Amino acid sequence: VDAISKRFRYDSALVSALKDLEETILEGLKSKDLEEYLSGPFIVVIKESCDGMGDVSEKHGCGPAVPEKAVRFSFTIMNISVTNSKNGSVRIFEEAKPNSELCCKPVCLMLADESDHETLTAILGPLIAERESMKCSELLLEIGGIRRSFKFIFRGTGYDEKLVREVEGLEASGSVYICTLCDATRLEASQNLVFHSITRSHSENLQRYETWRANPYHESVDELRDRVKG
């Protein structure tokens, strides 16, 4: 695969993000009246995001010519909790603005089209393998002068729907529908994994998008969503 990409090792990116939160973690322990020398394990919930960045051909300044499309894979630390013998699991950190760019940590940036299955698989494959290995392992990291253990729970709620099948499956999609061409919901799919059919063409899909954009019948949000659902 001939593509330009830049990525960090997933575990290194997580270490960097946790070190940025070092003071916050220590303050969280103190605010919850927990012992500052707790070694863990600390449970860290990660929200992953992967989406196309659109046309970047005129966003790169005076550097070399680049392809028009770019895709970014990133993550956000949503919350951190630790088990205490007296109170059970105690949350010591929760991201106040989880959708903010300020707390979004990039792991991989690639100059590729998000619909290019071959390129995405080649570039994201090793990164996903790193993530899978971290699901069943612990990270040892010195926080506040004490070595502490961290376990990670990954959530893929930030994936673009076209990328869902590449990295996480239906679990990652924020929509209740399977795709933009099928009216079957994920609940229906879980009850019937055999029969699914495409219920409209791409041209019909574009018509629904235009209906959503223009709202020609002056409907409420719920009525409009029901009209263009899927």
PDB file of C-alpha atoms in Angstrom:
ATOM      1  CA  VAL A   1       0.000   0.000   0.000  1.00  0.00           C
ATOM      2  CA  ASP A   2       1.454   3.346  -1.081  1.00  0.00           C
ATOM      3  CA  ALA A   3       0.263   5.903   1.475  1.00  0.00           C
ATOM      4  CA  ILE A   4       1.688   8.607   3.724  1.00  0.00           C
ATOM      5  CA  SER A   5       0.956   8.071   7.408  1.00  0.00           C
ATOM      6  CA  LYS A   6       2.316   9.028  10.810  1.00  0.00           C
ATOM      7  CA  ARG A   7       1.449   7.144  13.965  1.00  0.00           C
ATOM      8  CA  PHE A   8       2.567   6.611  17.547  1.00  0.00           C
ATOM      9  CA  ARG A   9       2.699   3.315  19.388  1.00  0.00           C
ATOM     10  CA  TYR A  10      -0.641   3.013  21.148  1.00  0.00           C
ATOM     11  CA  ASP A  11       0.861   2.240  24.565  1.00  0.00           C
ATOM     12  CA  SER A  12       3.282   5.168  24.262  1.00  0.00           C
ATOM     13  CA  ALA A  13       0.403   7.503  23.417  1.00  0.00           C
ATOM     14  CA  LEU A  14      -1.529   6.275  26.468  1.00  0.00           C
ATOM     15  CA  VAL A  15       1.510   6.783  28.713  1.00  0.00           C
ATOM     16  CA  SER A  16       1.885  10.343  27.443  1.00  0.00           C
ATOM     17  CA  ALA A  17      -1.809  11.081  28.023  1.00  0.00           C
ATOM     18  CA  LEU A  18      -1.731   9.656  31.562  1.00  0.00           C
ATOM     19  CA  LYS A  19       1.425  11.602  32.440  1.00  0.00           C
ATOM     20  CA  ASP A  20      -0.374  14.764  31.305  1.00  0.00           C
ATOM     21  CA  LEU A  21      -3.051  13.890  33.890  1.00  0.00           C
ATOM     22  CA  GLU A  22      -0.565  13.084  36.673  1.00  0.00           C
ATOM     23  CA  GLU A  23      -1.488  16.025  38.908  1.00  0.00           C
ATOM     24  CA  THR A  24      -5.188  15.516  38.185  1.00  0.00           C
ATOM     25  CA  ILE A  25      -4.967  11.853  39.247  1.00  0.00           C
ATOM     26  CA  LEU A  26      -3.216  12.760  42.506  1.00  0.00           C
ATOM     27  CA  GLU A  27      -5.751  15.511  43.200  1.00  0.00           C
ATOM     28  CA  GLY A  28      -8.558  13.044  42.466  1.00  0.00           C
ATOM     29  CA  LEU A  29      -7.205  10.589  45.039  1.00  0.00           C
ATOM     30  CA  LYS A  30      -6.965  13.361  47.608  1.00  0.00           C
ATOM     31  CA  SER A  31     -10.454  14.743  46.912  1.00  0.00           C
ATOM     32  CA  LYS A  32     -11.985  11.276  47.391  1.00  0.00           C
ATOM     33  CA  ASP A  33     -10.097  10.751  50.678  1.00  0.00           C
ATOM     34  CA  LEU A  34      -8.125   7.867  49.215  1.00  0.00           C
ATOM     35  CA  GLU A  35      -4.578   6.922  50.123  1.00  0.00           C
ATOM     36  CA  GLU A  36      -2.151   8.700  47.825  1.00  0.00           C
ATOM     37  CA  TYR A  37       0.073   5.605  47.641  1.00  0.00           C
ATOM     38  CA  LEU A  38      -2.633   3.336  46.135  1.00  0.00           C
ATOM     39  CA  SER A  39      -0.988   1.229  43.452  1.00  0.00           C
ATOM     40  CA  GLY A  40      -4.171   0.258  41.629  1.00  0.00           C
ATOM     41  CA  PRO A  41      -5.205  -1.208  39.408  1.00  0.00           C
ATOM     42  CA  PHE A  42      -6.636   2.020  38.004  1.00  0.00           C
ATOM     43  CA  ILE A  43      -9.363   1.412  35.416  1.00  0.00           C
ATOM     44  CA  VAL A  44      -9.146   3.820  32.471  1.00  0.00           C
ATOM     45  CA  VAL A  45     -12.049   4.122  30.020  1.00  0.00           C
ATOM     46  CA  ILE A  46     -10.914   5.180  26.552  1.00  0.00           C
ATOM     47  CA  LYS A  47     -13.150   6.549  23.812  1.00  0.00           C
ATOM     48  CA  GLU A  48     -11.663   5.946  20.376  1.00  0.00           C
ATOM     49  CA  SER A  49     -12.455   8.075  17.356  1.00  0.00           C
ATOM     50  CA  CYS A  50     -11.658   7.537  13.703  1.00  0.00           C
ATOM     51  CA  ASP A  51     -13.005   9.781  10.994  1.00  0.00           C
ATOM     52  CA  GLY A  52     -12.150  11.393   7.705  1.00  0.00           C
ATOM     53  CA  MET A  53     -10.882  14.968   7.870  1.00  0.00           C
ATOM     54  CA  GLY A  54     -12.233  15.892   4.464  1.00  0.00           C
ATOM     55  CA  ASP A  55     -10.311  17.788   1.804  1.00  0.00           C
ATOM     56  CA  VAL A  56      -6.897  18.749   3.200  1.00  0.00           C
ATOM     57  CA  SER A  57      -5.201  19.599  -0.091  1.00  0.00           C
ATOM     58  CA  GLU A  58      -5.236  23.318   0.737  1.00  0.00           C
ATOM     59  CA  LYS A  59      -4.652  22.990   4.486  1.00  0.00           C
ATOM     60  CA  HIS A  60      -1.001  21.983   4.447  1.00  0.00           C
ATOM     61  CA  GLY A  61       0.567  25.396   3.807  1.00  0.00           C
ATOM     62  CA  CYS A  62       3.653  25.497   1.584  1.00  0.00           C
ATOM     63  CA  GLY A  63       4.776  21.901   2.105  1.00  0.00           C
ATOM     64  CA  PRO A  64       4.815  19.130  -0.499  1.00  0.00           C
ATOM     65  CA  ALA A  65       1.737  18.262  -2.507  1.00  0.00           C
ATOM     66  CA  VAL A  66      -0.491  15.805  -0.622  1.00  0.00           C
ATOM     67  CA  PRO A  67      -3.532  13.723  -1.538  1.00  0.00           C
ATOM     68  CA  GLU A  68      -6.857  15.428  -0.934  1.00  0.00           C
ATOM     69  CA  LYS A  69      -8.193  13.107   1.762  1.00  0.00           C
ATOM     70  CA  ALA A  70      -6.971  12.435   5.305  1.00  0.00           C
ATOM     71  CA  VAL A  71      -8.106  10.138   8.122  1.00  0.00           C
ATOM     72  CA  ARG A  72      -7.317  10.542  11.822  1.00  0.00           C
ATOM     73  CA  PHE A  73      -7.436   7.895  14.562  1.00  0.00           C
ATOM     74  CA  SER A  74      -7.458   9.357  18.072  1.00  0.00           C
ATOM     75  CA  PHE A  75      -8.619   8.692  21.619  1.00  0.00           C
ATOM     76  CA  THR A  76      -9.954  10.514  24.674  1.00  0.00           C
ATOM     77  CA  ILE A  77      -9.546   9.458  28.310  1.00  0.00           C
ATOM     78  CA  MET A  78     -13.165   9.524  29.487  1.00  0.00           C
ATOM     79  CA  ASN A  79     -12.716   8.572  33.142  1.00  0.00           C
ATOM     80  CA  ILE A  80     -10.378   6.889  35.629  1.00  0.00           C
ATOM     81  CA  SER A  81     -11.469   4.870  38.657  1.00  0.00           C
ATOM     82  CA  VAL A  82      -9.733   2.817  41.324  1.00  0.00           C
ATOM     83  CA  THR A  83     -10.954   0.083  43.662  1.00  0.00           C
ATOM     84  CA  ASN A  84     -10.932   0.903  47.359  1.00  0.00           C
ATOM     85  CA  SER A  85     -11.418  -1.726  50.075  1.00  0.00           C
ATOM     86  CA  LYS A  86     -13.918   0.498  51.903  1.00  0.00           C
ATOM     87  CA  ASN A  87     -15.923   2.130  49.108  1.00  0.00           C
ATOM     88  CA  GLY A  88     -15.501  -0.244  46.172  1.00  0.00           C
ATOM     89  CA  SER A  89     -14.848   1.419  42.816  1.00  0.00           C
ATOM     90  CA  VAL A  90     -14.261   5.170  43.137  1.00  0.00           C
ATOM     91  CA  ARG A  91     -14.045   7.505  40.148  1.00  0.00           C
ATOM     92  CA  ILE A  92     -11.186   9.952  40.555  1.00  0.00           C
ATOM     93  CA  PHE A  93     -11.328  11.604  37.135  1.00  0.00           C
ATOM     94  CA  GLU A  94     -14.014  12.285  34.541  1.00  0.00           C
ATOM     95  CA  GLU A  95     -13.502  14.315  31.374  1.00  0.00           C
ATOM     96  CA  ALA A  96     -15.809  17.336  31.549  1.00  0.00           C
ATOM     97  CA  LYS A  97     -15.754  18.016  27.800  1.00  0.00           C
ATOM     98  CA  PRO A  98     -15.288  14.624  26.096  1.00  0.00           C
ATOM     99  CA  ASN A  99     -16.044  15.988  22.623  1.00  0.00           C
ATOM    100  CA  SER A 100     -13.489  18.787  22.820  1.00  0.00           C
ATOM    101  CA  GLU A 101     -10.455  18.757  20.547  1.00  0.00           C
ATOM    102  CA  LEU A 102      -8.369  19.787  23.560  1.00  0.00           C
ATOM    103  CA  CYS A 103      -8.676  16.344  25.178  1.00  0.00           C
ATOM    104  CA  CYS A 104      -8.503  14.356  21.931  1.00  0.00           C
ATOM    105  CA  LYS A 105      -5.136  12.603  21.601  1.00  0.00           C
ATOM    106  CA  PRO A 106      -4.059  11.674  18.040  1.00  0.00           C
ATOM    107  CA  VAL A 107      -2.544   8.238  17.495  1.00  0.00           C
ATOM    108  CA  CYS A 108      -2.450   7.994  13.712  1.00  0.00           C
ATOM    109  CA  LEU A 109      -2.854  10.416  10.819  1.00  0.00           C
ATOM    110  CA  MET A 110      -2.956   9.039   7.304  1.00  0.00           C
ATOM    111  CA  LEU A 111      -3.340  10.692   3.929  1.00  0.00           C
ATOM    112  CA  ALA A 112      -5.936   8.345   2.514  1.00  0.00           C
ATOM    113  CA  ASP A 113      -9.601   8.150   1.603  1.00  0.00           C
ATOM    114  CA  GLU A 114     -11.745   6.743   4.413  1.00  0.00           C
ATOM    115  CA  SER A 115     -13.519   4.529   1.866  1.00  0.00           C
ATOM    116  CA  ASP A 116     -10.230   2.908   0.784  1.00  0.00           C
ATOM    117  CA  HIS A 117     -10.615  -0.455   2.515  1.00  0.00           C
ATOM    118  CA  GLU A 118      -7.173  -1.786   1.554  1.00  0.00           C
ATOM    119  CA  THR A 119      -5.246   1.226   2.837  1.00  0.00           C
ATOM    120  CA  LEU A 120      -7.199   1.506   6.085  1.00  0.00           C
ATOM    121  CA  THR A 121      -6.748  -2.183   6.822  1.00  0.00           C
ATOM    122  CA  ALA A 122      -2.994  -2.034   6.165  1.00  0.00           C
ATOM    123  CA  ILE A 123      -2.394   1.062   8.294  1.00  0.00           C
ATOM    124  CA  LEU A 124      -4.884   0.513  11.121  1.00  0.00           C
ATOM    125  CA  GLY A 125      -4.311  -3.245  11.405  1.00  0.00           C
ATOM    126  CA  PRO A 126      -1.137  -3.056  13.563  1.00  0.00           C
ATOM    127  CA  LEU A 127      -2.659  -0.298  15.695  1.00  0.00           C
ATOM    128  CA  ILE A 128      -5.779  -2.374  16.376  1.00  0.00           C
ATOM    129  CA  ALA A 129      -3.561  -5.355  17.229  1.00  0.00           C
ATOM    130  CA  GLU A 130      -1.777  -3.203  19.832  1.00  0.00           C
ATOM    131  CA  ARG A 131      -5.114  -2.198  21.309  1.00  0.00           C
ATOM    132  CA  GLU A 132      -6.307  -5.805  21.484  1.00  0.00           C
ATOM    133  CA  SER A 133      -3.170  -6.845  23.381  1.00  0.00           C
ATOM    134  CA  MET A 134      -3.703  -4.046  25.903  1.00  0.00           C
ATOM    135  CA  LYS A 135      -7.219  -5.257  26.679  1.00  0.00           C
ATOM    136  CA  CYS A 136      -5.807  -8.218  28.596  1.00  0.00           C
ATOM    137  CA  SER A 137      -2.672  -6.652  30.084  1.00  0.00           C
ATOM    138  CA  GLU A 138      -1.683  -3.994  32.612  1.00  0.00           C
ATOM    139  CA  LEU A 139       0.411  -0.882  32.127  1.00  0.00           C
ATOM    140  CA  LEU A 140       2.881  -0.064  34.920  1.00  0.00           C
ATOM    141  CA  LEU A 141       3.505   3.670  35.158  1.00  0.00           C
ATOM    142  CA  GLU A 142       5.087   5.905  37.784  1.00  0.00           C
ATOM    143  CA  ILE A 143       2.599   8.521  38.981  1.00  0.00           C
ATOM    144  CA  GLY A 144       3.544  10.756  41.906  1.00  0.00           C
ATOM    145  CA  GLY A 145       6.754   8.813  42.483  1.00  0.00           C
ATOM    146  CA  ILE A 146       4.900   5.511  42.949  1.00  0.00           C
ATOM    147  CA  ARG A 147       4.630   2.741  40.368  1.00  0.00           C
ATOM    148  CA  ARG A 148       0.943   2.123  39.675  1.00  0.00           C
ATOM    149  CA  SER A 149      -0.910  -0.305  37.418  1.00  0.00           C
ATOM    150  CA  PHE A 150      -3.485   0.732  34.826  1.00  0.00           C
ATOM    151  CA  LYS A 151      -6.034  -1.363  32.952  1.00  0.00           C
ATOM    152  CA  PHE A 152      -7.874  -0.085  29.904  1.00  0.00           C
ATOM    153  CA  ILE A 153     -11.438  -0.403  28.649  1.00  0.00           C
ATOM    154  CA  PHE A 154     -11.880   0.719  25.043  1.00  0.00           C
ATOM    155  CA  ARG A 155     -15.060   2.189  23.602  1.00  0.00           C
ATOM    156  CA  GLY A 156     -15.392   2.904  19.878  1.00  0.00           C
ATOM    157  CA  THR A 157     -18.249   5.406  20.023  1.00  0.00           C
ATOM    158  CA  GLY A 158     -16.407   8.023  17.983  1.00  0.00           C
ATOM    159  CA  TYR A 159     -15.981   5.993  14.811  1.00  0.00           C
ATOM    160  CA  ASP A 160     -17.384   7.212  11.539  1.00  0.00           C
ATOM    161  CA  GLU A 161     -20.052   4.708  10.454  1.00  0.00           C
ATOM    162  CA  LYS A 162     -18.148   3.857   7.267  1.00  0.00           C
ATOM    163  CA  LEU A 163     -15.195   2.827   9.431  1.00  0.00           C
ATOM    164  CA  VAL A 164     -17.179   0.785  11.933  1.00  0.00           C
ATOM    165  CA  ARG A 165     -16.669  -2.515  10.170  1.00  0.00           C
ATOM    166  CA  GLU A 166     -12.932  -1.891   9.851  1.00  0.00           C
ATOM    167  CA  VAL A 167     -12.117  -1.601  13.526  1.00  0.00           C
ATOM    168  CA  GLU A 168     -14.912  -2.572  15.901  1.00  0.00           C
ATOM    169  CA  GLY A 169     -18.087  -3.960  14.304  1.00  0.00           C
ATOM    170  CA  LEU A 170     -21.609  -2.731  14.956  1.00  0.00           C
ATOM    171  CA  GLU A 171     -20.772  -1.945  18.584  1.00  0.00           C
ATOM    172  CA  ALA A 172     -18.963   1.197  17.515  1.00  0.00           C
ATOM    173  CA  SER A 173     -21.700   2.839  15.493  1.00  0.00           C
ATOM    174  CA  GLY A 174     -23.447   5.741  17.156  1.00  0.00           C
ATOM    175  CA  SER A 175     -26.542   5.194  15.013  1.00  0.00           C
ATOM    176  CA  VAL A 176     -29.340   2.778  15.883  1.00  0.00           C
ATOM    177  CA  TYR A 177     -29.323   1.746  12.226  1.00  0.00           C
ATOM    178  CA  ILE A 178     -26.903  -0.700  10.643  1.00  0.00           C
ATOM    179  CA  CYS A 179     -25.839   1.544   7.764  1.00  0.00           C
ATOM    180  CA  THR A 180     -27.011   4.488   5.703  1.00  0.00           C
ATOM    181  CA  LEU A 181     -28.655   2.253   3.094  1.00  0.00           C
ATOM    182  CA  CYS A 182     -30.516  -0.232   5.290  1.00  0.00           C
ATOM    183  CA  ASP A 183     -33.553   0.520   7.468  1.00  0.00           C
ATOM    184  CA  ALA A 184     -32.835  -2.384   9.837  1.00  0.00           C
ATOM    185  CA  THR A 185     -31.855  -1.357  13.348  1.00  0.00           C
ATOM    186  CA  ARG A 186     -29.091  -2.940  15.404  1.00  0.00           C
ATOM    187  CA  LEU A 187     -31.739  -4.438  17.701  1.00  0.00           C
ATOM    188  CA  GLU A 188     -33.393  -6.104  14.714  1.00  0.00           C
ATOM    189  CA  ALA A 189     -30.011  -7.286  13.491  1.00  0.00           C
ATOM    190  CA  SER A 190     -29.217  -8.895  16.840  1.00  0.00           C
ATOM    191  CA  GLN A 191     -32.456 -10.879  16.613  1.00  0.00           C
ATOM    192  CA  ASN A 192     -31.995 -11.871  12.986  1.00  0.00           C
ATOM    193  CA  LEU A 193     -28.395 -12.116  11.822  1.00  0.00           C
ATOM    194  CA  VAL A 194     -29.218 -13.893   8.557  1.00  0.00           C
ATOM    195  CA  PHE A 195     -31.640 -11.772   6.558  1.00  0.00           C
ATOM    196  CA  HIS A 196     -30.815  -8.173   5.741  1.00  0.00           C
ATOM    197  CA  SER A 197     -31.380  -6.387   2.462  1.00  0.00           C
ATOM    198  CA  ILE A 198     -30.502  -3.007   1.011  1.00  0.00           C
ATOM    199  CA  THR A 199     -33.796  -1.142   0.885  1.00  0.00           C
ATOM    200  CA  ARG A 200     -32.814   1.833  -1.245  1.00  0.00           C
ATOM    201  CA  SER A 201     -30.237   2.955  -3.782  1.00  0.00           C
ATOM    202  CA  HIS A 202     -27.528   5.581  -3.392  1.00  0.00           C
ATOM    203  CA  SER A 203     -29.615   8.065  -5.377  1.00  0.00           C
ATOM    204  CA  GLU A 204     -32.511   7.555  -2.965  1.00  0.00           C
ATOM    205  CA  ASN A 205     -30.069   8.018  -0.113  1.00  0.00           C
ATOM    206  CA  LEU A 206     -28.979  11.361  -1.571  1.00  0.00           C
ATOM    207  CA  GLN A 207     -32.617  12.405  -1.826  1.00  0.00           C
ATOM    208  CA  ARG A 208     -33.099  11.643   1.859  1.00  0.00           C
ATOM    209  CA  TYR A 209     -30.019  13.668   2.709  1.00  0.00           C
ATOM    210  CA  GLU A 210     -31.382  16.625   0.757  1.00  0.00           C
ATOM    211  CA  THR A 211     -34.702  16.244   2.557  1.00  0.00           C
ATOM    212  CA  TRP A 212     -32.878  16.308   5.897  1.00  0.00           C
ATOM    213  CA  ARG A 213     -30.906  19.389   4.886  1.00  0.00           C
ATOM    214  CA  ALA A 214     -33.794  21.405   3.443  1.00  0.00           C
ATOM    215  CA  ASN A 215     -36.738  20.122   5.556  1.00  0.00           C
ATOM    216  CA  PRO A 216     -39.239  20.998   2.781  1.00  0.00           C
ATOM    217  CA  TYR A 217     -42.266  19.926   4.830  1.00  0.00           C
ATOM    218  CA  HIS A 218     -41.289  22.031   7.862  1.00  0.00           C
ATOM    219  CA  GLU A 219     -41.415  19.034  10.188  1.00  0.00           C
ATOM    220  CA  SER A 220     -40.135  18.745  13.728  1.00  0.00           C
ATOM    221  CA  VAL A 221     -36.744  17.144  14.342  1.00  0.00           C
ATOM    222  CA  ASP A 222     -38.313  13.829  15.391  1.00  0.00           C
ATOM    223  CA  GLU A 223     -40.638  13.752  12.376  1.00  0.00           C
ATOM    224  CA  LEU A 224     -37.796  14.620  10.027  1.00  0.00           C
ATOM    225  CA  ARG A 225     -35.518  11.981  11.549  1.00  0.00           C
ATOM    226  CA  ASP A 226     -38.251   9.365  11.118  1.00  0.00           C
ATOM    227  CA  ARG A 227     -38.665  10.355   7.470  1.00  0.00           C
ATOM    228  CA  VAL A 228     -34.987   9.948   6.572  1.00  0.00           C
ATOM    229  CA  LYS A 229     -34.066   7.218   9.060  1.00  0.00           C
ATOM    230  CA  GLY A 230     -31.589   4.498   8.236  1.00  0.00           C
TER     231      GLY A 230
END
